[in-house]
mmCIF file of C-alpha atoms in Angstrom:
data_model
loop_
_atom_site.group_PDB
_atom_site.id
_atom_site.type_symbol
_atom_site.label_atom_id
_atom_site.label_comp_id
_atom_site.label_asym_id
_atom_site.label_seq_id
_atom_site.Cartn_x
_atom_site.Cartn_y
_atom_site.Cartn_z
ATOM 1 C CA UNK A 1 80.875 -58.009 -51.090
ATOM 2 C CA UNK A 2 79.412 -61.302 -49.996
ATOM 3 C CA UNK A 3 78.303 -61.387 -46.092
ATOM 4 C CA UNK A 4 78.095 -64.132 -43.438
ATOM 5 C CA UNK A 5 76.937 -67.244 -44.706
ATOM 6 C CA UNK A 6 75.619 -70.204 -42.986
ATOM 7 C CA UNK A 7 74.678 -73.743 -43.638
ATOM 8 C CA UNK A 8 72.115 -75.093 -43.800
ATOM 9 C CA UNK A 9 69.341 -72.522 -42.946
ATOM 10 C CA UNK A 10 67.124 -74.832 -41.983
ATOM 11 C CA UNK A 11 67.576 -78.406 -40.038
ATOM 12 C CA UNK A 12 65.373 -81.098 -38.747
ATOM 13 C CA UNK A 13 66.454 -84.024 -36.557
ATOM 14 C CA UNK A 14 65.240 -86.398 -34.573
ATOM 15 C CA UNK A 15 65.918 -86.112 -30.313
ATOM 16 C CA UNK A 16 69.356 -88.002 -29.447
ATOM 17 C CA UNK A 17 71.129 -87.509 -32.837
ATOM 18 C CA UNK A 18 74.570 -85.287 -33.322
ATOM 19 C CA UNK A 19 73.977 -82.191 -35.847
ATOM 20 C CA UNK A 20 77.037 -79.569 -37.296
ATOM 21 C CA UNK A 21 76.216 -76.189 -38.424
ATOM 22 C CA UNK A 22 78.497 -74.045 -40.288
ATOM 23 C CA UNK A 23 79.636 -70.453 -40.547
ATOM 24 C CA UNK A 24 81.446 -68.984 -43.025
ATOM 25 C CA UNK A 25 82.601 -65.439 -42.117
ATOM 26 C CA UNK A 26 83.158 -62.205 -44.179
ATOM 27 C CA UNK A 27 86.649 -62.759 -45.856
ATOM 28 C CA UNK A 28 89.147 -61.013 -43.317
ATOM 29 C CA UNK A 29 87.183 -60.926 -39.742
ATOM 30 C CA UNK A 30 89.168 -61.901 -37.633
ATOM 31 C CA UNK A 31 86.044 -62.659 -34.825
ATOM 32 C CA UNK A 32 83.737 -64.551 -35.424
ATOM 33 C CA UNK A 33 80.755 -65.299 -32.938
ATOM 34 C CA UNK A 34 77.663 -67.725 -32.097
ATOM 35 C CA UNK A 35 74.566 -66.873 -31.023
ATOM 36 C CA UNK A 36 71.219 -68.596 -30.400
ATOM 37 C CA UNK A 37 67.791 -67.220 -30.739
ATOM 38 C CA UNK A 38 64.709 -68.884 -29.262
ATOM 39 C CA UNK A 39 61.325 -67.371 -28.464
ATOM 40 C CA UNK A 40 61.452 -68.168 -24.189
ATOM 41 C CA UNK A 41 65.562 -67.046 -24.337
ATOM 42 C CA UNK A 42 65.713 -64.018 -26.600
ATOM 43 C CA UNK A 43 68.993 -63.544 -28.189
ATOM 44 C CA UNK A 44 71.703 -65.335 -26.218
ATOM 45 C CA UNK A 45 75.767 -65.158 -26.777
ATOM 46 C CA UNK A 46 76.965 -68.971 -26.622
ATOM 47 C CA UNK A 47 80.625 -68.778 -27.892
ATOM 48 C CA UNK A 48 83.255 -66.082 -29.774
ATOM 49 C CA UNK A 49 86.544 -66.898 -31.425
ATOM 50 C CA UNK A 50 89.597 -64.959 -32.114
ATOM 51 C CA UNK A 51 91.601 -66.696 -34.943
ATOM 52 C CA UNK A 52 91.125 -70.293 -34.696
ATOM 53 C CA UNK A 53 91.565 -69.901 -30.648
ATOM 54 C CA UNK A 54 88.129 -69.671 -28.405
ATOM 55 C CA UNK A 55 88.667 -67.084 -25.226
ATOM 56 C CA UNK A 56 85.485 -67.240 -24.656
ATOM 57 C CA UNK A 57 83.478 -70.658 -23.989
ATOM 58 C CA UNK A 58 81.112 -69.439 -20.886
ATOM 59 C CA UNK A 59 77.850 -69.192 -23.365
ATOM 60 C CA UNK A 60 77.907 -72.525 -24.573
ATOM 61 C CA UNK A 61 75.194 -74.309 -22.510
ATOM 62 C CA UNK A 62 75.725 -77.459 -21.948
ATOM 63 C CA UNK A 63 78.754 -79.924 -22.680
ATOM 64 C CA UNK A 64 76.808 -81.030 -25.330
ATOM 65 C CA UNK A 65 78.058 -77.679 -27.284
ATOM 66 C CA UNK A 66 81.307 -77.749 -28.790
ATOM 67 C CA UNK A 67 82.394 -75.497 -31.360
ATOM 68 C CA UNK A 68 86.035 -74.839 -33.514
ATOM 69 C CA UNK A 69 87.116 -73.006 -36.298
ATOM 70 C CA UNK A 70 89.974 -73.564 -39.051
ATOM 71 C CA UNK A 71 92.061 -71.526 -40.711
ATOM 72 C CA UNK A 72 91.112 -68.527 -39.878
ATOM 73 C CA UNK A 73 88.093 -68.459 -41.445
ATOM 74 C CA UNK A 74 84.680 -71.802 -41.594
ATOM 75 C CA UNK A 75 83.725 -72.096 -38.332
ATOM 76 C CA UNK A 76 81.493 -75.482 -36.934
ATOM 77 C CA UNK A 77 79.335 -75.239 -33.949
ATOM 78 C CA UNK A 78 78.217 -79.461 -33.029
ATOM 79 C CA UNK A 79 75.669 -80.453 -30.763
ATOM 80 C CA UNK A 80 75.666 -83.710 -29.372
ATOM 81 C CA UNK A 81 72.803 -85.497 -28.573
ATOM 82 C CA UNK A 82 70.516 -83.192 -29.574
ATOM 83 C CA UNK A 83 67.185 -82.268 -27.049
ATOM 84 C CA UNK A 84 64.211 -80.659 -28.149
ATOM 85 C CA UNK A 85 65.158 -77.689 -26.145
ATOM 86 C CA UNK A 86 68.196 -76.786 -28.684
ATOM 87 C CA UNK A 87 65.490 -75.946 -31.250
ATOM 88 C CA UNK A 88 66.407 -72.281 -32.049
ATOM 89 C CA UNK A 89 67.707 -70.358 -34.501
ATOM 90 C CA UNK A 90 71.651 -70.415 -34.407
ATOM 91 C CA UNK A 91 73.313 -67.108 -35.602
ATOM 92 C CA UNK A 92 76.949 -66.520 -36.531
ATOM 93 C CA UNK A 93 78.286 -63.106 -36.960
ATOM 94 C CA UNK A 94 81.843 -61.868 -37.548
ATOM 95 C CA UNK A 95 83.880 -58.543 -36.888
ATOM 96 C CA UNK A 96 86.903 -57.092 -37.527
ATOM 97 C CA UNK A 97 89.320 -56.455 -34.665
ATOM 98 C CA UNK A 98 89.959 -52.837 -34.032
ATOM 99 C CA UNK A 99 89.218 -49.916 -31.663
ATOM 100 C CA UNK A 100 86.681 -48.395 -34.211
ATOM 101 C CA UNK A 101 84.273 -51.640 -31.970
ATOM 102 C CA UNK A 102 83.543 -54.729 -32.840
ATOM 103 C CA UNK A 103 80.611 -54.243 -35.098
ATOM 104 C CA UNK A 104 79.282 -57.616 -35.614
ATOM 105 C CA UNK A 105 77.841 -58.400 -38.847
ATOM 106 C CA UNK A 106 75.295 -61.233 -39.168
ATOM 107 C CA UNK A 107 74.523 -64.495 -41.053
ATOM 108 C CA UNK A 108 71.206 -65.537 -41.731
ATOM 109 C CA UNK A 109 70.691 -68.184 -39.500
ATOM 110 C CA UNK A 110 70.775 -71.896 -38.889
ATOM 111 C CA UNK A 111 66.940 -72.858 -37.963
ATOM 112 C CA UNK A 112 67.399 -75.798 -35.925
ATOM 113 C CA UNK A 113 64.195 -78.083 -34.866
ATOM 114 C CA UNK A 114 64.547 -81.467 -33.366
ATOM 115 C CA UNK A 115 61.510 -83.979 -32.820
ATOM 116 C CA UNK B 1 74.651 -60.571 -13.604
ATOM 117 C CA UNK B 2 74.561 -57.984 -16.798
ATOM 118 C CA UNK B 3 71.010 -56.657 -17.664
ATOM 119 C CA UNK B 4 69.702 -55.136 -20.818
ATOM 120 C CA UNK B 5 66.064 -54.184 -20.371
ATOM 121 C CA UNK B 6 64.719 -52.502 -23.615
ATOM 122 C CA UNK B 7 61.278 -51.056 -23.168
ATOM 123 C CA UNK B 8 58.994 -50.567 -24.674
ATOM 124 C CA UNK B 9 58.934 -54.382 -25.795
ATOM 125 C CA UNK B 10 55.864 -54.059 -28.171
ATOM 126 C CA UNK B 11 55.200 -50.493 -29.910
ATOM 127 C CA UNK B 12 52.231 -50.188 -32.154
ATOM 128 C CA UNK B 13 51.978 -46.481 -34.095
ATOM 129 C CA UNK B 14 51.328 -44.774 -36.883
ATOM 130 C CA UNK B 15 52.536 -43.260 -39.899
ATOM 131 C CA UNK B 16 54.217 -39.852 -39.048
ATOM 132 C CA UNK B 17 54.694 -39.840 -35.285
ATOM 133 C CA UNK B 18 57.226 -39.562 -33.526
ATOM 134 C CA UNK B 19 58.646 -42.157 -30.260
ATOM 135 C CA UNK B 20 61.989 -43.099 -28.686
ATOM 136 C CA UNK B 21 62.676 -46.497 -27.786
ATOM 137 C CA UNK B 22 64.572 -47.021 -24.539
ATOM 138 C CA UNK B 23 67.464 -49.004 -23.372
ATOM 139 C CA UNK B 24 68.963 -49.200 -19.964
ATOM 140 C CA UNK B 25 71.877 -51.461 -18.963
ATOM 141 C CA UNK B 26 73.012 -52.282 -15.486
ATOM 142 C CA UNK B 27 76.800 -52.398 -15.915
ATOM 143 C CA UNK B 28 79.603 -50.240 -17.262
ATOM 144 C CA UNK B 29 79.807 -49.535 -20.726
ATOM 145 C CA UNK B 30 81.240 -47.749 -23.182
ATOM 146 C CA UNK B 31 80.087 -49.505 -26.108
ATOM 147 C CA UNK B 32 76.471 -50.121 -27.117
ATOM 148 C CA UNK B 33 75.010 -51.590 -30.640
ATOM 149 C CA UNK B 34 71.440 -51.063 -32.123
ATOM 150 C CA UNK B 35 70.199 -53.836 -34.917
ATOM 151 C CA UNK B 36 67.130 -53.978 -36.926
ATOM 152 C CA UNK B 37 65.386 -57.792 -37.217
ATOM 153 C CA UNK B 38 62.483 -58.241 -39.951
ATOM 154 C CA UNK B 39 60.495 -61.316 -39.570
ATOM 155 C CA UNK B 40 61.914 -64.626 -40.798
ATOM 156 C CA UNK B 41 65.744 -62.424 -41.375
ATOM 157 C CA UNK B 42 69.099 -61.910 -39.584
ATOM 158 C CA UNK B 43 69.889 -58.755 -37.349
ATOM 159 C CA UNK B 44 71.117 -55.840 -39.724
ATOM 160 C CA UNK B 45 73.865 -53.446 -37.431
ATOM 161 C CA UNK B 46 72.337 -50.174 -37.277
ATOM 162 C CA UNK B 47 74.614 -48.304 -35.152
ATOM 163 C CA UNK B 48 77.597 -48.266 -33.201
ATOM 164 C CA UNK B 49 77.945 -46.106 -30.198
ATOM 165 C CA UNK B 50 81.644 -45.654 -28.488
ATOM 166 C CA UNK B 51 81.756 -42.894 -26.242
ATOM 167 C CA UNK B 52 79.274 -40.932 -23.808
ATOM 168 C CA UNK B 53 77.424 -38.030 -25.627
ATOM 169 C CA UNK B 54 77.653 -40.080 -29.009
ATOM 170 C CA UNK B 55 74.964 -39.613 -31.654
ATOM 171 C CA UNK B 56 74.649 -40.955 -34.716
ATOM 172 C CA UNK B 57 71.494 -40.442 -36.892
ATOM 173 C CA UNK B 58 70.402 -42.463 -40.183
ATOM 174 C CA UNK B 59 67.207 -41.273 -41.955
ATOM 175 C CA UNK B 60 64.663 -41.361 -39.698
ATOM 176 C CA UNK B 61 66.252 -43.250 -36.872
ATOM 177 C CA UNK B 62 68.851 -41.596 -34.086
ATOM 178 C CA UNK B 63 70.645 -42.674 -31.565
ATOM 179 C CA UNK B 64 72.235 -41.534 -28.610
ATOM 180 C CA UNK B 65 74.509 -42.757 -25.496
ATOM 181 C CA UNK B 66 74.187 -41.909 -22.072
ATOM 182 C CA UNK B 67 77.265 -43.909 -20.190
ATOM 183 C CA UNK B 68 76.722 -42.252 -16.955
ATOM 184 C CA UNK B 69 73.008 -43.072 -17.095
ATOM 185 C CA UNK B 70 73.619 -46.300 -18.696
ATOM 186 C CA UNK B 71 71.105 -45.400 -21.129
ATOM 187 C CA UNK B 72 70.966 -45.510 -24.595
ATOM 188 C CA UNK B 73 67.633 -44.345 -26.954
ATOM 189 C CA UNK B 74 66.637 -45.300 -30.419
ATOM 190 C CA UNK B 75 64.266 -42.454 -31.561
ATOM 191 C CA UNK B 76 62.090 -42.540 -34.488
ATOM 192 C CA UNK B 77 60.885 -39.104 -36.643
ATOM 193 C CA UNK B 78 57.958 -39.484 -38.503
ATOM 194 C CA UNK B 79 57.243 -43.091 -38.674
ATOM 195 C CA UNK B 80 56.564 -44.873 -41.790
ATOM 196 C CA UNK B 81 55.713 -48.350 -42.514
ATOM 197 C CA UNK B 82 59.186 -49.779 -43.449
ATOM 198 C CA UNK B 83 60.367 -49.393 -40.229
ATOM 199 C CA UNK B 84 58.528 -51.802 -38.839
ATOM 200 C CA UNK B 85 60.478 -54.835 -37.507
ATOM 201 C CA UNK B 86 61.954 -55.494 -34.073
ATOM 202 C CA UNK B 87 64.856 -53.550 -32.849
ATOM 203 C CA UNK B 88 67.869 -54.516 -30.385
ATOM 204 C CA UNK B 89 70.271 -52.819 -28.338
ATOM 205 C CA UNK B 90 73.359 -54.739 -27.098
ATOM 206 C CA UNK B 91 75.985 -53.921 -24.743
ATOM 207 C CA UNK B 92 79.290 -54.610 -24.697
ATOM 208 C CA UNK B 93 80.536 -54.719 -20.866
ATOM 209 C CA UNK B 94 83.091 -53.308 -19.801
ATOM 210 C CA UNK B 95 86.178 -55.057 -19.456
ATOM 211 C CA UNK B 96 84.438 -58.551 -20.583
ATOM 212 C CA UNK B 97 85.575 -60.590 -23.507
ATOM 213 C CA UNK B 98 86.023 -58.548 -26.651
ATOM 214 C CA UNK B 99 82.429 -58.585 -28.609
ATOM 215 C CA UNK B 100 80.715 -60.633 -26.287
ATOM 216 C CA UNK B 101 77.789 -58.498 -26.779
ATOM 217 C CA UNK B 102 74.807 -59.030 -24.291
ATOM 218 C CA UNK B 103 71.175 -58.091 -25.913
ATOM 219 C CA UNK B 104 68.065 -56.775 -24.902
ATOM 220 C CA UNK B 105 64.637 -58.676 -25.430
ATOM 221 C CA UNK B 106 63.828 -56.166 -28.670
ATOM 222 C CA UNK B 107 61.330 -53.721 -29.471
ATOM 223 C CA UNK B 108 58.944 -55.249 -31.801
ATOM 224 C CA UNK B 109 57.527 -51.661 -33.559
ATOM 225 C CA UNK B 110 54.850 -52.101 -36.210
ATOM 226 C CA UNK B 111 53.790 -48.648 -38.101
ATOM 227 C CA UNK B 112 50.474 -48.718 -39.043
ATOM 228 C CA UNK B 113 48.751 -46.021 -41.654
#
């Protein structure tokens, strides 16, 4: 069945402009999660939703993160004002809810540069 | 603060030996992950591990969970070359927000012949 899907895999922009990345999960997760990967940071957890409610905001990183998701399912992760240190790769994974874990299955990845 | 330290971080060997992969955490856990990363791709789950004692073996890769050590190893039988990528524990800590999974810096492991 189709996976995690993102959009777009790969973004440049310019230092000081606003940029949206998108996640669509695997039809019936009901998590869904953001991560960011850069070279200096490793793999780091910025923000998980359950439904269309966020429990969980203590990754984001700055104010300048903001993140919802709709329906259910597409989720948007926005950065405002964009530096040159928010160049990473931005992952979103999803999960179903249960006690089997939450195995977390992964998109390919927003890669995010700004100049 | 939660720690993951994976070690070791860069593995070079070759075709047919054998070598475990290490991860300790530093806070209580029931619940450790293992993914596989090839270059330029997303992480790929490998396996889930939910209770102390658990092992759970695909191919040439198993894994176990040590909850009272807070250790978990990745061991590898017989190398060969398509298991080369980089390879990442992640904990889930206990009593923290559902999935909030913290990860360790990766094992990059490249099998030579």
């Amino acid at each position: 069945g189709a996976g995690v899907s993102q959009s777009p895999s790969n973004k440049v922009t310019e230092k000081g402009k606003d940029v949206e990345l998108r996640c669509d999960p695997i039809s019936g997760h009901t998590a869904l999660y953001w991560y960011r990967q850069s070279l200096g940071q490793g793999l780091e957890f910025l923000i998980y939703f359950q439904g269309n409610s966020a429990p969980d905001k203590s990754g984001l990183p700055s104010d300048r993160f903001s993140a919802e998701r709709t329906g259910g399912s597409v989720s948007t992760l926005t950065i405002q004002r964009t530096q040159q240190e928010d160049s990473a790769v931005y992952l979103c994974a999803s999960s179903l809810e249960g006690w089997e874990g939450y195995e977390q299955y992964f998109g390919p990845g927003t890669r995010l540069t700004v100049t | 603060e939660l720690k993951v330290e994976q070690n070791p971080l860069f593995l070079s060997m070759q075709e047919g030996k054998n070598y475990t992969i290490y991860c300790n955490y530093s806070t209580t856990s029931d619940r450790l992950y293992w993914y596989r990363q090839d270059p330029g791709k997303s992480l790929e789950s490998l396996f889930v591990l939910l209770s102390n004692g658990a092992v759970k073996q695909e191919g040439r890769l198993m894994a176990s969970l040590d909850t009272k050590a807070r250790l978990s190893t990745l061991h590898i039988t017989a190398a060969v070359h398509d298991l080369s990528a980089t390879y990442f524990c992640a904990v889930e800590p206990y009593g923290g927000s559902q999935g909030n999974l913290i990860f360790g810096k990766g094992t990059k492991l490249s099998v030579k012949p």
